[in-house]
């Protein structure tokens, strides 16, 4: 496993050579407190979104944006809910990532060149051993502190500025419903997924 270059060229060349999908991964957390966004209102009447008090209830999403020349770009994601149990795990485990990558491999029906950040769990020994035992995943790491090179960051931005902004969530189920609705909307519009890649300045050539 190696670090990908700042322009993603190494991963792109390898994906083309192997006929693989180039896959970026990232995760994000969403709480009952909605992100704020600009909106319209009568002059002098500032809009107010009333929300419940601070809540430890949180939904985490791990997402993959998948690209291959000649194919429709794909978005694959998995949720994980944290209901505030102090003894429960709040983040994704290496097994969660293993299962997500396995599902992506089955859906994409081909090898995967995976590019993600340097999160500790991404480098877990068990996950590295699992990947090394299979011929279809190849893993590269982004440079430290380089979210601008990850198109999944654009997915989170679309979600927060669209389906989650200025919404008073009544229950965790309400929050989960809005997240699913937004992600499904993006899934069926590959041009949005392509746009997230374009925002990074990276290109994938046949």
PDB file of C-alpha atoms in Angstrom, residues 39-193:
ATOM      1  CA  UNK A  39     -32.387  31.757   2.555  1.00  0.00           C
ATOM      2  CA  UNK A  40     -34.979  34.394   1.619  1.00  0.00           C
ATOM      3  CA  UNK A  41     -37.217  36.249   4.061  1.00  0.00           C
ATOM      4  CA  UNK A  42     -39.086  39.567   4.336  1.00  0.00           C
ATOM      5  CA  UNK A  43     -36.800  42.495   5.152  1.00  0.00           C
ATOM      6  CA  UNK A  44     -36.261  42.842   8.893  1.00  0.00           C
ATOM      7  CA  UNK A  45     -37.639  39.377   9.723  1.00  0.00           C
ATOM      8  CA  UNK A  46     -34.738  36.986  10.260  1.00  0.00           C
ATOM      9  CA  UNK A  47     -35.806  33.357   9.750  1.00  0.00           C
ATOM     10  CA  UNK A  48     -35.621  31.241  12.912  1.00  0.00           C
ATOM     11  CA  UNK A  49     -35.309  27.452  12.889  1.00  0.00           C
ATOM     12  CA  UNK A  50     -36.218  26.061  16.303  1.00  0.00           C
ATOM     13  CA  UNK A  51     -34.442  22.835  17.204  1.00  0.00           C
ATOM     14  CA  UNK A  52     -34.378  20.624  20.253  1.00  0.00           C
ATOM     15  CA  UNK A  53     -31.606  20.900  22.833  1.00  0.00           C
ATOM     16  CA  UNK A  54     -28.192  19.440  22.154  1.00  0.00           C
ATOM     17  CA  UNK A  55     -28.361  15.747  21.485  1.00  0.00           C
ATOM     18  CA  UNK A  56     -25.667  13.095  21.386  1.00  0.00           C
ATOM     19  CA  UNK A  57     -27.727  11.176  18.858  1.00  0.00           C
ATOM     20  CA  UNK A  58     -25.760  11.137  15.658  1.00  0.00           C
ATOM     21  CA  UNK A  59     -25.721   9.358  12.319  1.00  0.00           C
ATOM     22  CA  UNK A  60     -22.424   8.573  10.625  1.00  0.00           C
ATOM     23  CA  UNK A  61     -22.191   7.822   6.913  1.00  0.00           C
ATOM     24  CA  UNK A  62     -19.334   6.175   5.042  1.00  0.00           C
ATOM     25  CA  UNK A  63     -19.559   6.844   1.314  1.00  0.00           C
ATOM     26  CA  UNK A  64     -17.752   5.831  -1.859  1.00  0.00           C
ATOM     27  CA  UNK A  65     -17.694   7.737  -5.137  1.00  0.00           C
ATOM     28  CA  UNK A  66     -16.816   5.351  -7.969  1.00  0.00           C
ATOM     29  CA  UNK A  67     -15.464   6.302 -11.402  1.00  0.00           C
ATOM     30  CA  UNK A  68     -14.532   4.356 -14.521  1.00  0.00           C
ATOM     31  CA  UNK A  69     -14.214   5.671 -18.082  1.00  0.00           C
ATOM     32  CA  UNK A  70     -17.161   4.590 -20.187  1.00  0.00           C
ATOM     33  CA  UNK A  71     -19.345   3.844 -17.155  1.00  0.00           C
ATOM     34  CA  UNK A  72     -21.856   5.853 -15.163  1.00  0.00           C
ATOM     35  CA  UNK A  73     -20.314   7.189 -11.965  1.00  0.00           C
ATOM     36  CA  UNK A  74     -21.673   5.606  -8.804  1.00  0.00           C
ATOM     37  CA  UNK A  75     -22.288   6.551  -5.176  1.00  0.00           C
ATOM     38  CA  UNK A  76     -22.356   3.774  -2.572  1.00  0.00           C
ATOM     39  CA  UNK A  77     -22.872   4.461   1.122  1.00  0.00           C
ATOM     40  CA  UNK A  78     -23.568   2.851   4.480  1.00  0.00           C
ATOM     41  CA  UNK A  79     -25.042   4.499   7.616  1.00  0.00           C
ATOM     42  CA  UNK A  80     -24.156   3.926  11.248  1.00  0.00           C
ATOM     43  CA  UNK A  81     -26.304   5.353  14.045  1.00  0.00           C
ATOM     44  CA  UNK A  82     -24.955   6.459  17.414  1.00  0.00           C
ATOM     45  CA  UNK A  83     -27.789   6.805  19.934  1.00  0.00           C
ATOM     46  CA  UNK A  84     -25.598   8.276  22.667  1.00  0.00           C
ATOM     47  CA  UNK A  85     -24.590   5.060  24.394  1.00  0.00           C
ATOM     48  CA  UNK A  86     -21.309   5.939  26.059  1.00  0.00           C
ATOM     49  CA  UNK A  87     -20.156   2.323  25.902  1.00  0.00           C
ATOM     50  CA  UNK A  88     -21.010   1.888  22.239  1.00  0.00           C
ATOM     51  CA  UNK A  89     -18.654   2.444  19.331  1.00  0.00           C
ATOM     52  CA  UNK A  90     -19.295   5.784  17.653  1.00  0.00           C
ATOM     53  CA  UNK A  91     -17.269   5.337  14.496  1.00  0.00           C
ATOM     54  CA  UNK A  92     -16.882   2.714  11.795  1.00  0.00           C
ATOM     55  CA  UNK A  93     -14.740  -0.320  12.624  1.00  0.00           C
ATOM     56  CA  UNK A  94     -12.373  -2.037  10.200  1.00  0.00           C
ATOM     57  CA  UNK A  95     -15.033  -4.719   9.755  1.00  0.00           C
ATOM     58  CA  UNK A  96     -17.537  -2.053   8.685  1.00  0.00           C
ATOM     59  CA  UNK A  97     -15.103  -0.870   6.012  1.00  0.00           C
ATOM     60  CA  UNK A  98     -14.398  -4.448   4.965  1.00  0.00           C
ATOM     61  CA  UNK A  99     -18.112  -5.081   4.483  1.00  0.00           C
ATOM     62  CA  UNK A 100     -18.608  -1.787   2.605  1.00  0.00           C
ATOM     63  CA  UNK A 101     -15.747  -2.552   0.210  1.00  0.00           C
ATOM     64  CA  UNK A 102     -16.980  -6.098  -0.322  1.00  0.00           C
ATOM     65  CA  UNK A 103     -20.455  -4.802  -1.179  1.00  0.00           C
ATOM     66  CA  UNK A 104     -18.951  -2.217  -3.551  1.00  0.00           C
ATOM     67  CA  UNK A 105     -16.874  -4.891  -5.289  1.00  0.00           C
ATOM     68  CA  UNK A 106     -20.004  -6.956  -5.847  1.00  0.00           C
ATOM     69  CA  UNK A 107     -22.020  -4.001  -7.141  1.00  0.00           C
ATOM     70  CA  UNK A 108     -19.287  -2.703  -9.421  1.00  0.00           C
ATOM     71  CA  UNK A 109     -18.384  -6.208 -10.606  1.00  0.00           C
ATOM     72  CA  UNK A 110     -14.700  -5.429 -11.012  1.00  0.00           C
ATOM     73  CA  UNK A 111     -11.430  -4.617  -9.262  1.00  0.00           C
ATOM     74  CA  UNK A 112     -11.194  -1.473  -7.165  1.00  0.00           C
ATOM     75  CA  UNK A 113      -8.419   1.064  -6.674  1.00  0.00           C
ATOM     76  CA  UNK A 114      -9.379   2.688  -3.392  1.00  0.00           C
ATOM     77  CA  UNK A 115      -8.154   6.124  -2.347  1.00  0.00           C
ATOM     78  CA  UNK A 116      -8.868   7.385   1.165  1.00  0.00           C
ATOM     79  CA  UNK A 117      -7.344   9.406   3.993  1.00  0.00           C
ATOM     80  CA  UNK A 118      -4.940   8.393   6.738  1.00  0.00           C
ATOM     81  CA  UNK A 119      -7.529   7.644   9.417  1.00  0.00           C
ATOM     82  CA  UNK A 120      -6.128   5.150  11.919  1.00  0.00           C
ATOM     83  CA  UNK A 121      -8.795   2.537  11.245  1.00  0.00           C
ATOM     84  CA  UNK A 122      -8.027   2.725   7.516  1.00  0.00           C
ATOM     85  CA  UNK A 123      -4.540   1.470   8.368  1.00  0.00           C
ATOM     86  CA  UNK A 124      -5.644  -1.159  10.870  1.00  0.00           C
ATOM     87  CA  UNK A 125      -3.556  -4.314  10.644  1.00  0.00           C
ATOM     88  CA  UNK A 126      -6.612  -6.547  10.261  1.00  0.00           C
ATOM     89  CA  UNK A 127      -7.913  -4.476   7.343  1.00  0.00           C
ATOM     90  CA  UNK A 128      -4.518  -4.419   5.639  1.00  0.00           C
ATOM     91  CA  UNK A 129      -4.223  -8.173   6.047  1.00  0.00           C
ATOM     92  CA  UNK A 130      -7.709  -8.697   4.645  1.00  0.00           C
ATOM     93  CA  UNK A 131      -6.976  -6.522   1.598  1.00  0.00           C
ATOM     94  CA  UNK A 132      -3.613  -8.166   0.972  1.00  0.00           C
ATOM     95  CA  UNK A 133      -5.280 -11.582   0.804  1.00  0.00           C
ATOM     96  CA  UNK A 134      -7.481 -10.528  -2.145  1.00  0.00           C
ATOM     97  CA  UNK A 135      -6.543  -9.623  -5.690  1.00  0.00           C
ATOM     98  CA  UNK A 136      -9.311  -7.098  -6.412  1.00  0.00           C
ATOM     99  CA  UNK A 137      -8.600  -4.197  -3.972  1.00  0.00           C
ATOM    100  CA  UNK A 138      -5.587  -1.884  -4.295  1.00  0.00           C
ATOM    101  CA  UNK A 139      -5.349   0.827  -1.645  1.00  0.00           C
ATOM    102  CA  UNK A 140      -3.708   4.242  -1.802  1.00  0.00           C
ATOM    103  CA  UNK A 141      -3.678   6.997   0.811  1.00  0.00           C
ATOM    104  CA  UNK A 142      -4.243  10.677   0.220  1.00  0.00           C
ATOM    105  CA  UNK A 143      -1.606  13.107   1.495  1.00  0.00           C
ATOM    106  CA  UNK A 144      -2.290  14.335   5.044  1.00  0.00           C
ATOM    107  CA  UNK A 145      -4.782  17.207   5.318  1.00  0.00           C
ATOM    108  CA  UNK A 146      -5.928  17.036   1.689  1.00  0.00           C
ATOM    109  CA  UNK A 147      -9.756  16.972   1.792  1.00  0.00           C
ATOM    110  CA  UNK A 148      -9.809  19.104  -1.354  1.00  0.00           C
ATOM    111  CA  UNK A 149      -8.597  16.043  -3.289  1.00  0.00           C
ATOM    112  CA  UNK A 150     -11.464  13.825  -2.160  1.00  0.00           C
ATOM    113  CA  UNK A 151     -14.679  14.112  -4.229  1.00  0.00           C
ATOM    114  CA  UNK A 152     -16.740  12.604  -1.394  1.00  0.00           C
ATOM    115  CA  UNK A 153     -16.298  15.939   0.401  1.00  0.00           C
ATOM    116  CA  UNK A 154     -18.428  17.399  -2.397  1.00  0.00           C
ATOM    117  CA  UNK A 155     -21.156  14.863  -1.642  1.00  0.00           C
ATOM    118  CA  UNK A 156     -21.297  16.054   1.981  1.00  0.00           C
ATOM    119  CA  UNK A 157     -21.458  19.655   0.792  1.00  0.00           C
ATOM    120  CA  UNK A 158     -24.406  18.914  -1.527  1.00  0.00           C
ATOM    121  CA  UNK A 159     -26.185  17.119   1.298  1.00  0.00           C
ATOM    122  CA  UNK A 160     -25.668  19.846   3.893  1.00  0.00           C
ATOM    123  CA  UNK A 161     -26.507  22.733   1.565  1.00  0.00           C
ATOM    124  CA  UNK A 162     -29.568  20.979   0.167  1.00  0.00           C
ATOM    125  CA  UNK A 163     -31.564  18.394   2.068  1.00  0.00           C
ATOM    126  CA  UNK A 164     -30.279  19.133   5.580  1.00  0.00           C
ATOM    127  CA  UNK A 165     -29.966  22.912   5.692  1.00  0.00           C
ATOM    128  CA  UNK A 166     -32.330  24.899   7.923  1.00  0.00           C
ATOM    129  CA  UNK A 167     -34.429  21.825   8.803  1.00  0.00           C
ATOM    130  CA  UNK A 168     -35.812  21.373  12.325  1.00  0.00           C
ATOM    131  CA  UNK A 169     -35.391  17.638  12.816  1.00  0.00           C
ATOM    132  CA  UNK A 170     -38.063  16.248  15.130  1.00  0.00           C
ATOM    133  CA  UNK A 171     -36.545  12.795  15.677  1.00  0.00           C
ATOM    134  CA  UNK A 172     -33.412  10.852  14.707  1.00  0.00           C
ATOM    135  CA  UNK A 173     -35.623   8.991  12.218  1.00  0.00           C
ATOM    136  CA  UNK A 174     -36.512  12.318  10.595  1.00  0.00           C
ATOM    137  CA  UNK A 175     -32.799  13.109  10.235  1.00  0.00           C
ATOM    138  CA  UNK A 176     -32.059   9.643   8.809  1.00  0.00           C
ATOM    139  CA  UNK A 177     -34.923  10.001   6.323  1.00  0.00           C
ATOM    140  CA  UNK A 178     -33.607  13.323   5.007  1.00  0.00           C
ATOM    141  CA  UNK A 179     -30.091  11.925   4.675  1.00  0.00           C
ATOM    142  CA  UNK A 180     -31.326   8.895   2.734  1.00  0.00           C
ATOM    143  CA  UNK A 181     -33.482  11.072   0.497  1.00  0.00           C
ATOM    144  CA  UNK A 182     -30.575  13.350  -0.339  1.00  0.00           C
ATOM    145  CA  UNK A 183     -28.118  10.556  -1.004  1.00  0.00           C
ATOM    146  CA  UNK A 184     -30.596   8.684  -3.191  1.00  0.00           C
ATOM    147  CA  UNK A 185     -31.200  11.856  -5.185  1.00  0.00           C
ATOM    148  CA  UNK A 186     -27.454  12.136  -5.799  1.00  0.00           C
ATOM    149  CA  UNK A 187     -27.136   8.415  -6.607  1.00  0.00           C
ATOM    150  CA  UNK A 188     -29.506   8.751  -9.556  1.00  0.00           C
ATOM    151  CA  UNK A 189     -27.742  11.834 -10.935  1.00  0.00           C
ATOM    152  CA  UNK A 190     -24.285  10.808 -12.006  1.00  0.00           C
ATOM    153  CA  UNK A 191     -23.523  14.321 -13.238  1.00  0.00           C
ATOM    154  CA  UNK A 192     -23.513  15.451  -9.594  1.00  0.00           C
ATOM    155  CA  UNK A 193     -20.993  12.736  -8.716  1.00  0.00           C
TER     156      UNK A 193
END
